Short mmCIF file of C-alpha atoms (C1' of nucleotides) in Angstrom, two decimals:
data_model
loop_
_atom_site.label_atom_id
_atom_site.label_comp_id
_atom_site.label_asym_id
_atom_site.label_seq_id
_atom_site.Cartn_x
_atom_site.Cartn_y
_atom_site.Cartn_z
CA MET A 569 -58.43 73.04 -60.00
CA PRO A 570 -57.57 72.26 -63.24
CA ILE A 571 -54.03 71.33 -64.32
CA LYS A 572 -51.96 73.83 -65.07
CA VAL A 573 -49.81 72.80 -68.87
CA LEU A 574 -47.02 74.85 -70.36
CA ILE A 575 -47.20 73.66 -74.44
CA ALA A 576 -43.59 73.57 -75.84
CA ASP A 577 -43.43 73.16 -79.61
CA ASP A 578 -42.11 74.61 -82.32
CA HIS A 579 -45.01 74.76 -84.69
CA LYS A 580 -47.09 77.41 -83.74
CA LEU A 581 -50.63 75.46 -85.52
CA PHE A 582 -50.07 72.69 -83.08
CA ARG A 583 -49.66 74.57 -80.21
CA GLN A 584 -52.80 76.50 -81.09
CA GLY A 585 -54.70 73.55 -81.50
CA MET A 586 -53.66 72.29 -78.49
CA ILE A 587 -54.99 75.64 -76.65
CA SER A 588 -58.30 74.88 -78.40
CA LEU A 589 -58.77 71.60 -77.52
CA MET A 590 -57.77 72.01 -73.42
CA ARG A 591 -60.09 75.10 -74.07
CA THR A 592 -63.20 72.26 -74.48
CA ARG A 593 -62.12 70.61 -70.69
CA GLN A 594 -61.02 73.55 -69.33
CA ASP A 595 -62.64 71.75 -66.01
CA LEU A 596 -59.48 69.69 -66.12
CA VAL A 597 -56.64 71.53 -67.65
CA GLU A 598 -55.38 74.48 -68.38
CA VAL A 599 -52.77 76.35 -70.69
CA ILE A 600 -50.74 78.50 -68.74
CA GLY A 601 -47.94 79.31 -71.85
CA GLU A 602 -46.33 78.38 -74.76
CA ALA A 603 -42.83 77.85 -75.43
CA GLU A 604 -40.98 77.75 -79.02
CA THR A 605 -37.86 76.55 -78.33
CA GLY A 606 -36.24 75.08 -75.22
CA GLU A 607 -34.66 77.70 -74.09
CA GLU A 608 -37.95 79.79 -73.62
CA ALA A 609 -39.70 76.38 -72.64
CA VAL A 610 -36.84 76.54 -69.69
CA GLN A 611 -37.47 80.05 -69.00
CA MET A 612 -41.05 79.42 -68.59
CA ALA A 613 -40.89 76.51 -66.34
CA GLU A 614 -39.12 78.61 -64.07
CA GLN A 615 -41.52 81.68 -64.04
CA LEU A 616 -44.99 80.07 -64.78
CA HIS A 617 -44.12 76.81 -62.69
CA PRO A 618 -47.19 74.69 -64.27
CA ASP A 619 -47.88 71.13 -62.94
CA VAL A 620 -47.30 69.17 -66.34
CA ILE A 621 -44.92 70.37 -69.92
CA LEU A 622 -46.11 69.09 -72.47
CA MET A 623 -42.87 69.15 -74.20
CA ASP A 624 -41.53 67.98 -78.10
CA ILE A 625 -38.06 66.96 -78.86
CA TYR A 626 -37.37 68.51 -81.98
CA MET A 627 -37.10 72.05 -81.19
CA PRO A 628 -34.82 74.57 -82.73
CA GLU A 629 -31.78 76.23 -80.04
CA MET A 630 -32.26 73.59 -77.56
CA ASP A 631 -34.14 70.22 -78.22
CA GLY A 632 -36.56 69.37 -75.64
CA LEU A 633 -34.76 66.27 -73.99
CA GLN A 634 -31.89 68.64 -73.14
CA ALA A 635 -34.37 71.11 -72.34
CA ALA A 636 -36.31 68.75 -69.99
CA LYS A 637 -33.06 67.57 -68.66
CA LYS A 638 -32.68 70.84 -67.24
CA ILE A 639 -35.76 71.50 -66.39
CA HIS A 640 -36.37 68.63 -64.39
CA ALA A 641 -32.80 68.89 -62.83
CA ARG A 642 -34.08 72.13 -61.21
CA PHE A 643 -37.53 71.97 -60.90
CA PRO A 644 -38.00 67.55 -60.51
CA GLU A 645 -41.94 68.56 -59.09
CA ILE A 646 -42.74 69.82 -62.59
CA SER A 647 -43.91 66.25 -64.74
CA ILE A 648 -42.71 66.69 -68.15
CA VAL A 649 -44.36 64.49 -70.88
CA MET A 650 -42.73 64.57 -73.78
CA LEU A 651 -45.29 64.86 -76.81
CA THR A 652 -43.51 64.06 -79.86
CA SER A 653 -44.20 62.03 -83.24
CA SER A 654 -40.62 60.52 -83.07
CA GLU A 655 -40.98 56.86 -83.26
CA ARG A 656 -37.41 56.65 -82.49
CA ASP A 657 -36.51 53.83 -79.33
CA GLY A 658 -33.66 56.16 -78.58
CA HIS A 659 -35.70 59.03 -78.04
CA LEU A 660 -37.82 56.80 -76.01
CA TYR A 661 -35.16 56.21 -73.44
CA GLU A 662 -33.55 59.11 -73.63
CA ALA A 663 -36.18 60.92 -72.42
CA VAL A 664 -36.54 58.37 -69.68
CA GLN A 665 -33.11 59.35 -68.93
CA VAL A 666 -33.77 62.60 -68.35
CA GLY A 667 -36.52 62.24 -65.70
CA ALA A 668 -39.49 62.59 -68.17
CA ALA A 669 -42.67 61.43 -66.72
CA GLY A 670 -43.86 60.54 -70.00
CA TYR A 671 -43.49 59.90 -73.43
CA LEU A 672 -46.28 60.42 -75.84
CA LEU A 673 -47.35 60.33 -79.29
CA LYS A 674 -48.92 62.86 -81.23
CA SER A 675 -51.28 60.18 -82.83
CA LEU A 676 -52.85 59.61 -79.75
CA ASP A 677 -56.12 60.98 -78.96
CA ALA A 678 -57.03 63.92 -77.43
CA ASP A 679 -59.29 62.00 -74.57
CA GLU A 680 -56.68 59.57 -73.80
CA LEU A 681 -54.27 62.44 -73.29
CA PHE A 682 -56.83 63.92 -70.95
CA ASP A 683 -56.82 60.96 -68.89
CA LEU A 684 -53.08 60.30 -68.76
CA LEU A 685 -52.72 63.77 -67.82
CA LYS A 686 -54.89 63.41 -64.89
CA GLY A 687 -52.97 59.74 -63.42
CA VAL A 688 -49.63 62.28 -64.39
CA ILE A 689 -49.99 64.92 -61.81
CA SER A 690 -50.48 61.88 -59.21
CA GLY A 691 -47.26 60.27 -60.21
CA GLU A 692 -48.22 57.56 -62.76
CA PRO A 693 -46.02 57.43 -65.57
CA ALA A 694 -48.09 58.58 -68.95
CA MET A 695 -47.00 56.16 -71.74
CA THR A 696 -49.31 53.91 -73.97
CA ARG A 697 -49.60 50.08 -73.31
CA ALA A 698 -47.37 50.49 -76.79
CA ILE A 699 -44.81 52.26 -75.35
CA ALA A 700 -44.85 50.80 -72.15
CA GLY A 701 -43.88 47.07 -74.09
CA LYS A 702 -40.76 49.10 -75.91
CA LEU A 703 -39.38 50.27 -72.02
CA LEU A 704 -39.60 46.32 -70.74
CA LYS A 705 -38.12 44.97 -73.83
CA ALA A 706 -35.16 47.35 -73.28
CA VAL A 707 -34.93 46.55 -69.61
CA ALA A 708 -34.95 43.06 -70.58
CA ASN A 709 -32.58 43.41 -73.34
CA ARG A 710 -30.77 45.70 -71.13
CA MET A 711 -30.00 42.65 -68.88
CA VAL A 712 -29.55 40.09 -71.15
CA ASP A 713 -26.41 42.26 -72.72
CA ASP A 714 -24.64 42.56 -69.69
CA GLU A 715 -24.82 39.63 -69.03
CA LYS A 716 -23.18 38.60 -72.93
CA GLY A 717 -20.73 41.59 -71.39
CA GLU A 718 -22.06 43.55 -74.56
CA GLN A 719 -20.59 47.18 -74.00
CA ALA A 720 -22.41 50.28 -74.71
CA LEU A 721 -20.79 53.22 -77.29
CA THR A 722 -18.43 55.82 -75.67
CA GLU A 723 -19.41 59.44 -75.76
CA ARG A 724 -16.18 59.67 -79.14
CA GLU A 725 -17.61 56.82 -80.65
CA LEU A 726 -20.81 57.84 -80.29
CA PHE A 727 -20.21 61.03 -82.27
CA VAL A 728 -18.11 59.39 -84.99
CA LEU A 729 -21.33 57.07 -85.32
CA ARG A 730 -23.68 60.00 -85.37
CA LEU A 731 -20.76 61.66 -88.16
CA VAL A 732 -20.95 57.96 -90.30
CA ALA A 733 -24.75 58.40 -90.55
CA SER A 734 -24.82 62.24 -91.96
CA GLY A 735 -22.42 60.55 -94.57
CA ALA A 736 -19.58 61.89 -93.83
CA THR A 737 -15.95 60.13 -94.64
CA ASN A 738 -13.19 59.03 -92.51
CA GLN A 739 -11.63 62.14 -93.83
CA ILE A 740 -14.28 64.82 -93.00
CA ILE A 741 -14.38 63.04 -89.38
CA ALA A 742 -11.09 63.14 -88.83
CA GLU A 743 -11.31 67.17 -90.32
CA LYS A 744 -14.21 67.87 -88.29
CA LEU A 745 -13.27 66.24 -84.67
CA SER A 746 -9.36 67.24 -85.52
CA ILE A 747 -8.47 63.97 -85.18
CA SER A 748 -6.10 61.80 -87.88
CA ILE A 749 -7.78 59.63 -90.20
CA ASN A 750 -6.34 56.60 -88.45
CA THR A 751 -8.02 57.24 -85.22
CA VAL A 752 -11.68 57.76 -86.96
CA LYS A 753 -10.98 54.13 -88.09
CA SER A 754 -9.96 53.04 -85.03
CA HIS A 755 -12.97 54.30 -83.63
CA LEU A 756 -15.09 52.58 -86.61
CA LYS A 757 -13.35 49.64 -86.20
CA SER A 758 -14.18 49.81 -82.77
CA ILE A 759 -18.64 50.58 -83.11
CA LEU A 760 -18.62 47.87 -85.87
CA GLY A 761 -17.04 45.56 -83.09
CA LYS A 762 -19.66 46.04 -80.57
CA LEU A 763 -22.77 46.44 -82.93
CA GLN A 764 -21.62 43.63 -84.44
CA LEU A 765 -22.26 45.32 -87.92
CA GLU A 766 -19.92 45.04 -90.83
CA ASN A 767 -19.98 48.61 -92.23
CA ARG A 768 -20.27 51.98 -92.20
CA THR A 769 -23.31 52.23 -94.17
CA GLN A 770 -24.38 49.38 -91.38
CA ALA A 771 -23.52 51.46 -89.04
CA ALA A 772 -25.58 54.40 -90.63
CA THR A 773 -28.67 52.59 -90.60
CA TYR A 774 -28.48 51.38 -87.53
CA ALA A 775 -28.09 55.01 -86.06
CA MET A 776 -31.01 56.09 -87.94
CA LYS A 777 -33.06 53.64 -86.21
CA HIS A 778 -31.77 53.92 -82.95
CA GLY A 779 -32.31 58.11 -83.37
CA LEU A 780 -29.00 59.39 -82.89
CA VAL A 781 -29.33 61.30 -85.58
CA MET A 782 -31.66 64.26 -84.89
CA PRO A 783 -32.86 65.52 -88.99
CA ARG A 784 -34.06 68.69 -88.87
CA ASP A 785 -37.63 67.86 -90.72
CA GLY A 786 -40.04 65.96 -90.03
CA MET B 603 -71.09 78.79 -97.29
CA PRO B 604 -68.07 77.69 -95.55
CA ILE B 605 -65.11 76.07 -97.10
CA LYS B 606 -65.08 72.49 -96.91
CA VAL B 607 -61.77 71.21 -95.37
CA LEU B 608 -60.40 67.67 -95.40
CA ILE B 609 -57.92 67.25 -92.99
CA ALA B 610 -55.09 64.28 -93.85
CA ASP B 611 -52.55 64.10 -91.18
CA ASP B 612 -51.38 60.56 -89.02
CA HIS B 613 -50.72 62.97 -85.95
CA LYS B 614 -54.80 62.38 -84.23
CA LEU B 615 -53.77 65.19 -81.71
CA PHE B 616 -52.90 67.57 -84.38
CA ARG B 617 -55.98 66.48 -86.54
CA GLN B 618 -57.81 67.33 -83.07
CA GLY B 619 -56.20 70.12 -82.38
CA MET B 620 -57.29 71.50 -86.18
CA ILE B 621 -60.38 71.01 -85.95
CA SER B 622 -61.19 72.76 -82.59
CA LEU B 623 -59.03 75.43 -84.14
CA MET B 624 -61.53 75.81 -87.16
CA ARG B 625 -65.13 75.35 -85.34
CA THR B 626 -63.92 78.96 -83.96
CA ARG B 627 -64.61 80.00 -87.67
CA GLN B 628 -67.45 77.76 -88.58
CA ASP B 629 -68.45 81.10 -90.62
CA LEU B 630 -65.53 80.28 -92.53
CA VAL B 631 -64.32 76.60 -92.55
CA GLU B 632 -66.14 73.41 -91.93
CA VAL B 633 -64.04 69.97 -91.70
CA ILE B 634 -66.06 67.39 -93.74
CA GLY B 635 -63.45 64.85 -92.53
CA GLU B 636 -60.02 63.49 -91.40
CA ALA B 637 -57.35 61.07 -93.42
CA GLU B 638 -54.69 59.34 -91.09
CA THR B 639 -53.13 57.94 -94.75
CA GLY B 640 -52.25 59.10 -97.96
CA GLU B 641 -54.66 55.84 -99.13
CA GLU B 642 -57.25 57.18 -96.93
CA ALA B 643 -56.92 60.78 -98.23
CA VAL B 644 -57.16 59.52 -101.79
CA GLN B 645 -60.69 57.53 -100.58
CA MET B 646 -62.24 60.79 -98.67
CA ALA B 647 -61.03 63.19 -101.69
CA GLU B 648 -63.35 61.00 -103.88
CA GLN B 649 -66.20 60.24 -101.57
CA LEU B 650 -66.19 63.72 -99.85
CA HIS B 651 -65.15 66.33 -102.59
CA PRO B 652 -64.16 69.10 -100.11
CA ASP B 653 -62.47 72.22 -101.46
CA VAL B 654 -59.65 72.22 -99.51
CA ILE B 655 -57.32 69.63 -98.54
CA LEU B 656 -54.52 70.07 -95.74
CA MET B 657 -51.85 67.42 -96.12
CA ASP B 658 -49.18 66.45 -94.12
CA ILE B 659 -46.32 64.67 -96.25
CA TYR B 660 -44.79 61.86 -93.88
CA MET B 661 -48.01 59.40 -93.91
CA PRO B 662 -47.70 55.45 -93.63
CA GLU B 663 -48.69 53.80 -96.26
CA MET B 664 -48.80 56.73 -98.82
CA ASP B 665 -46.87 59.89 -98.73
CA GLY B 666 -48.69 62.56 -98.98
CA LEU B 667 -47.07 63.90 -102.40
CA GLN B 668 -47.70 60.82 -103.75
CA ALA B 669 -51.83 61.50 -102.33
CA ALA B 670 -51.43 64.81 -104.00
CA LYS B 671 -50.25 63.33 -107.13
CA LYS B 672 -53.67 61.34 -107.86
CA ILE B 673 -55.50 63.23 -106.16
CA HIS B 674 -54.77 66.29 -108.25
CA ALA B 675 -54.61 63.92 -111.81
CA ARG B 676 -57.99 62.90 -110.65
CA PHE B 677 -59.90 65.74 -109.47
CA PRO B 678 -57.83 68.83 -110.60
CA GLU B 679 -60.89 71.04 -108.42
CA ILE B 680 -59.41 70.50 -105.13
CA SER B 681 -56.99 72.64 -103.71
CA ILE B 682 -54.39 70.81 -102.52
CA VAL B 683 -52.10 72.59 -99.52
CA MET B 684 -49.16 70.92 -98.09
CA LEU B 685 -49.62 71.75 -94.39
CA THR B 686 -45.89 70.29 -92.96
CA SER B 687 -43.30 70.62 -90.89
CA SER B 688 -40.75 69.61 -93.48
CA GLU B 689 -39.01 72.38 -94.71
CA ARG B 690 -36.81 70.66 -96.89
CA ASP B 691 -36.34 72.13 -100.72
CA GLY B 692 -36.86 68.85 -102.41
CA HIS B 693 -40.26 68.27 -100.88
CA LEU B 694 -41.07 71.83 -101.43
CA TYR B 695 -40.02 71.48 -105.72
CA GLU B 696 -42.06 67.93 -105.48
CA ALA B 697 -45.21 69.55 -104.15
CA VAL B 698 -45.55 72.05 -106.39
CA GLN B 699 -44.95 69.49 -109.53
CA VAL B 700 -47.46 67.26 -108.18
CA GLY B 701 -49.74 69.67 -107.89
CA ALA B 702 -50.22 71.70 -104.74
CA ALA B 703 -52.01 75.15 -104.52
CA GLY B 704 -49.92 75.50 -101.55
CA TYR B 705 -47.03 74.44 -98.86
CA LEU B 706 -47.26 75.84 -95.78
CA LEU B 707 -45.34 74.78 -92.64
CA LYS B 708 -46.97 73.96 -89.32
CA SER B 709 -44.98 76.62 -87.53
CA LEU B 710 -47.76 79.29 -89.24
CA ASP B 711 -50.12 81.00 -87.30
CA ALA B 712 -53.75 79.90 -87.42
CA ASP B 713 -55.49 83.27 -88.34
CA GLU B 714 -52.91 83.22 -91.07
CA LEU B 715 -53.89 79.79 -92.53
CA PHE B 716 -57.14 81.00 -92.51
CA ASP B 717 -56.47 84.49 -94.57
CA LEU B 718 -54.60 81.88 -96.73
CA LEU B 719 -57.37 79.51 -97.31
CA LYS B 720 -60.40 82.06 -98.49
CA GLY B 721 -57.61 82.60 -101.33
CA VAL B 722 -57.65 79.18 -102.10
CA ILE B 723 -60.78 78.83 -103.34
CA SER B 724 -60.36 81.94 -105.84
CA GLY B 725 -57.49 80.53 -107.14
CA GLU B 726 -54.38 81.80 -105.53
CA PRO B 727 -51.53 79.96 -103.87
CA ALA B 728 -51.19 79.33 -100.58
CA MET B 729 -47.53 79.86 -98.98
CA THR B 730 -45.73 82.37 -97.05
CA ARG B 731 -43.39 84.95 -98.62
CA ALA B 732 -40.20 82.84 -97.30
CA ILE B 733 -41.91 80.12 -99.10
CA ALA B 734 -42.59 82.24 -102.68
CA GLY B 735 -39.16 83.40 -102.24
CA LYS B 736 -37.51 79.73 -102.13
CA LEU B 737 -39.78 79.13 -105.30
CA LEU B 738 -38.74 82.40 -107.07
CA LYS B 739 -35.02 81.33 -107.17
CA ALA B 740 -35.48 77.87 -107.85
CA VAL B 741 -37.08 78.69 -111.22
CA ALA B 742 -34.61 81.15 -111.59
CA ASN B 743 -31.78 78.83 -111.31
CA ARG B 744 -33.65 76.24 -113.01
CA MET B 745 -33.45 73.39 -110.19
CA VAL B 746 -37.15 72.81 -110.33
CA ASP B 747 -37.25 71.61 -114.26
CA ASP B 748 -33.65 70.66 -114.71
CA GLU B 749 -32.68 68.75 -111.83
CA LYS B 750 -34.99 68.62 -108.66
CA GLY B 751 -38.02 67.81 -111.45
CA GLU B 752 -36.67 64.53 -112.69
CA GLN B 753 -35.98 62.47 -109.36
CA ALA B 754 -37.99 59.85 -109.06
CA LEU B 755 -35.85 56.56 -108.76
CA THR B 756 -37.19 53.68 -111.12
CA GLU B 757 -38.22 49.99 -109.84
CA ARG B 758 -34.75 49.10 -109.85
CA GLU B 759 -32.76 51.72 -108.58
CA LEU B 760 -35.47 51.48 -105.58
CA PHE B 761 -34.59 48.08 -104.93
CA VAL B 762 -30.63 48.50 -105.20
CA LEU B 763 -31.34 51.62 -103.25
CA ARG B 764 -33.00 49.50 -100.54
CA LEU B 765 -30.10 46.70 -100.22
CA VAL B 766 -27.31 49.60 -100.31
CA ALA B 767 -29.17 50.91 -97.00
CA SER B 768 -29.36 47.17 -95.11
CA GLY B 769 -25.82 47.51 -95.28
CA ALA B 770 -24.82 44.88 -98.64
CA THR B 771 -22.00 45.18 -100.98
CA ASN B 772 -22.15 45.83 -104.23
CA GLN B 773 -21.08 42.53 -104.91
CA ILE B 774 -23.49 40.99 -102.65
CA ILE B 775 -26.93 42.77 -104.42
CA ALA B 776 -25.44 42.05 -107.72
CA GLU B 777 -26.05 37.91 -106.20
CA LYS B 778 -28.73 39.07 -104.80
CA LEU B 779 -30.21 40.44 -108.12
CA SER B 780 -28.77 38.23 -110.65
CA ILE B 781 -26.76 40.59 -112.00
CA SER B 782 -23.18 42.00 -112.49
CA ILE B 783 -21.47 44.15 -110.21
CA ASN B 784 -21.07 46.17 -113.11
CA THR B 785 -24.95 46.77 -113.20
CA VAL B 786 -25.00 47.39 -109.51
CA LYS B 787 -22.57 50.05 -109.62
CA SER B 788 -24.49 51.48 -112.64
CA HIS B 789 -27.84 51.75 -110.80
CA LEU B 790 -25.97 53.38 -107.67
CA LYS B 791 -24.53 55.82 -109.81
CA SER B 792 -27.63 56.68 -111.25
CA ILE B 793 -29.39 56.90 -107.92
CA LEU B 794 -26.68 59.10 -106.59
CA GLY B 795 -26.97 61.12 -109.06
CA LYS B 796 -30.88 61.08 -108.98
CA LEU B 797 -30.62 61.93 -105.06
CA GLN B 798 -27.96 64.53 -105.35
CA LEU B 799 -26.18 62.73 -102.60
CA GLU B 800 -22.45 61.58 -102.60
CA ASN B 801 -21.83 57.90 -101.10
CA ARG B 802 -24.13 54.97 -100.38
CA THR B 803 -23.97 55.68 -96.60
CA GLN B 804 -25.72 59.07 -97.57
CA ALA B 805 -28.02 57.25 -99.57
CA ALA B 806 -28.86 54.52 -97.07
CA THR B 807 -29.98 57.51 -94.41
CA TYR B 808 -31.82 59.36 -97.40
CA ALA B 809 -33.45 55.46 -97.87
CA MET B 810 -34.15 55.26 -93.84
CA LYS B 811 -35.57 58.92 -93.87
CA HIS B 812 -37.85 58.21 -96.24
CA GLY B 813 -39.23 54.56 -95.88
CA LEU B 814 -37.81 52.90 -98.39
CA VAL B 815 -36.99 50.50 -95.32
CA MET B 816 -38.75 48.16 -93.83
CA PRO B 817 -38.86 48.41 -89.98
CA ARG B 818 -37.47 45.69 -87.84
CA ASP B 819 -37.99 44.99 -83.98
CA GLY B 820 -34.82 46.10 -82.21
"C1'" DT C 859 0.89 50.25 -57.70
"C1'" DC C 860 -1.14 47.89 -61.91
"C1'" DA C 861 -4.40 46.07 -64.79
"C1'" DG C 862 -7.34 47.86 -68.58
"C1'" DG C 863 -9.48 50.86 -71.01
"C1'" DG C 864 -10.29 55.02 -74.07
"C1'" DA C 865 -8.13 58.03 -77.17
"C1'" DT C 866 -4.83 58.86 -79.82
"C1'" DC C 867 -1.79 57.93 -84.06
"C1'" DA C 868 1.15 54.67 -87.36
"C1'" DC C 869 2.44 51.91 -91.34
"C1'" DT C 870 0.36 47.65 -94.14
"C1'" DC C 871 -2.82 45.28 -97.21
"C1'" DT C 872 -6.68 43.64 -99.64
"C1'" DT C 873 -11.27 45.06 -101.06
"C1'" DT C 874 -14.48 48.00 -102.09
"C1'" DC C 875 -16.26 52.44 -104.16
"C1'" DG C 876 -16.98 55.65 -107.31
"C1'" DG C 877 -16.25 58.26 -111.49
"C1'" DG C 878 -15.14 57.68 -116.47
"C1'" DT C 879 -15.71 56.20 -120.73
"C1'" DG C 880 -18.10 53.39 -123.64
"C1'" DA C 881 -21.83 50.34 -125.74
"C1'" DG C 882 -26.04 47.11 -126.91
"C1'" DG C 883 -30.45 45.36 -126.92
"C1'" DC C 884 -35.23 46.78 -125.34
"C1'" DC C 885 -39.65 49.62 -125.49
"C1'" DG C 886 -42.76 53.46 -125.80
"C1'" DG C 887 -43.44 58.05 -127.26
"C1'" DA C 888 -43.06 61.86 -130.43
"C1'" DT D 1496 -39.04 55.59 -137.65
"C1'" DC D 1497 -36.31 57.69 -134.91
"C1'" DC D 1498 -34.96 59.43 -129.86
"C1'" DG D 1499 -34.47 58.36 -125.22
"C1'" DG D 1500 -35.09 56.16 -121.03
"C1'" DC D 1501 -33.68 52.03 -118.88
"C1'" DC D 1502 -31.24 47.49 -118.10
"C1'" DT D 1503 -27.60 45.45 -119.01
"C1'" DC D 1504 -22.22 44.76 -118.97
"C1'" DA D 1505 -17.33 45.59 -119.65
"C1'" DC D 1506 -12.51 48.07 -118.34
"C1'" DC D 1507 -10.11 51.42 -115.97
"C1'" DC D 1508 -8.19 54.03 -112.20
"C1'" DG D 1509 -7.48 56.63 -107.91
"C1'" DA D 1510 -9.68 56.92 -103.73
"C1'" DA D 1511 -12.51 55.31 -99.55
"C1'" DA D 1512 -12.32 51.89 -96.89
"C1'" DG D 1513 -11.44 48.08 -93.37
"C1'" DA D 1514 -8.72 44.52 -91.34
"C1'" DG D 1515 -4.66 43.40 -88.96
"C1'" DT D 1516 -1.03 44.70 -85.72
"C1'" DG D 1517 1.54 47.52 -82.42
"C1'" DA D 1518 2.13 51.69 -79.93
"C1'" DT D 1519 2.06 55.93 -76.35
"C1'" DC D 1520 -0.43 58.79 -73.04
"C1'" DC D 1521 -4.05 59.63 -69.90
"C1'" DC D 1522 -7.50 57.91 -66.04
"C1'" DT D 1523 -8.85 54.94 -63.00
"C1'" DG D 1524 -10.28 51.00 -60.14
"C1'" DA D 1525 -9.21 46.92 -57.93
#
DNA sequence: TCAGGGATCACTCTTTCGGGTGAGGCCGGA
DNA sequence: TCCGGCCTCACCCGAAAGAGTGATCCCTGA
C-alpha cells in the first residue's frame, strides 16, 4: 500500500511536477490531494487523512507553519514534512516547534525524498544531515545561552523587531501598535540589549537572518 | 521536432518535477539540460543552444536576471522565459530590460505553460494577462524607462550598501572606505533614490533579500 | 505578601540620519 | 569638444534615533 501524500504548495507548477514525479513511483507513494493555501491544507488533512503532508511555508491566507500547527494539534498521527526553499534557521526551529516530522529543502533530490518518506511513516524524522546539524547546534547554543542567562525576546519585542526590519521608523511602529513612541524606544532598547546589537539596522539584518520576516516573494 | 528546453533553477526537486512533467508532452518539449546556478545557465546555453530557457531569478552565484542578460547579449536567438515565484514588479521590469521573452509565475498551470512555450518559439511573448497588464501600466506611467530602468548601483554604492547592511554607521563606513562622512551620505542618498527606499534600515533588508551580504554562521 | 518582569509612558540630552544645495575633478561617449 | 555620470567633499538644518533615568500598572511565582 503506497504512502498517501497531500501536497500543500501555492505553486501549481511545483505541485504538478511533484505529482508527475510521484507517479513514477506509484508503488511507494500516492498523491491523494493538493492544497494551494494553508487553509486548504487544514481542510484537506481533515477530509483525506493522508499519511504524510508535504507542506510549503510561504502560502497565502495561512502559512505552512501555522497550518502545520493546527493539523498536528488535531491529527498528531499525520506526519507533516516541511518542504520549502527557505533556509532561514528561524523557519526550521519554528517547524520543529509546531510538531513537523521533517524539514526538507526543495534543492533535494527526488530519490532522497522518496527514501526519507519511507522512513517518515515509521516515525523517523525527515531531514538531511545539514539540517540535523543545524538543529544540534541550535540545541547546544540554547543550552549555552541559558547558562549565560541570555533572555529570549518577548512577543511584543518580536513584533517591534519585525516592524523595525520592515524599515518602519519608531513613530510608524508606535502608530501601528497604538502605543507611544517612548514605549517603542523602550522595547527597542530592550531588543538591542538582549541581542547584544548596537542599532536598529543590525536588528533588521538579525531579523532577516533568523527568519523573523516573511517576504511575500522568493 | 520538440522545443529544446534548458531549465535553470536551484531547486533540484522543481527541476525534476518539470522534467517529469515535460516527459508527458514529449511531442512538444524536450528538456536538454539543467542548470543549478546562473553561471551554469550561461555555460549550458553556450554548449547546448536550447530554443528556450526557463530561468528562475533567485539562484546562487549569479541570479537569473544577470544570467539572462549575459545569455541574451551573446545568443539573442535563445528565448529566455523567467519562471519564478517573485511577484515583485521590479523583477518583472528588470526581466524585460535584460531581454527576457517572457515572465511567468510558478503558480501557472502546466498546460498553460506548454501553450505559451509553443508561442515563444514563434516570437510571441510568454506572459499571463495579469503580467501583461502590469507592463502596460508601467509603460503608461513611463516607469520602466524613467525610474525602474536605471536602478543599477555603482560599485561604490554596493560597497556602501553592504556596510550599511552590516549595521555600520556613516562614520564607520567613512573610516573603512577612507572617505569623508559627507561622501558616505552622498552615496547613501543615491542608493536610497535608486532603490526607492526611505532609510538605511530598508536598505539593509533590501541587501539581505538580494544576497548582497555574506552569510555568516549563526 | 513581595519581588520581578513585562508593558506602558515621560523627559532630557547627544548623536546620527537624511534632505537640500552646491561644487570640483575625472573619465568616457556623443 | 561638451555633456553626463561617478566620486569626492562642504555646510546647513530639521527629524529621528538612542542612551539615561525614573515611574506606574499588572501579573505571576516564590
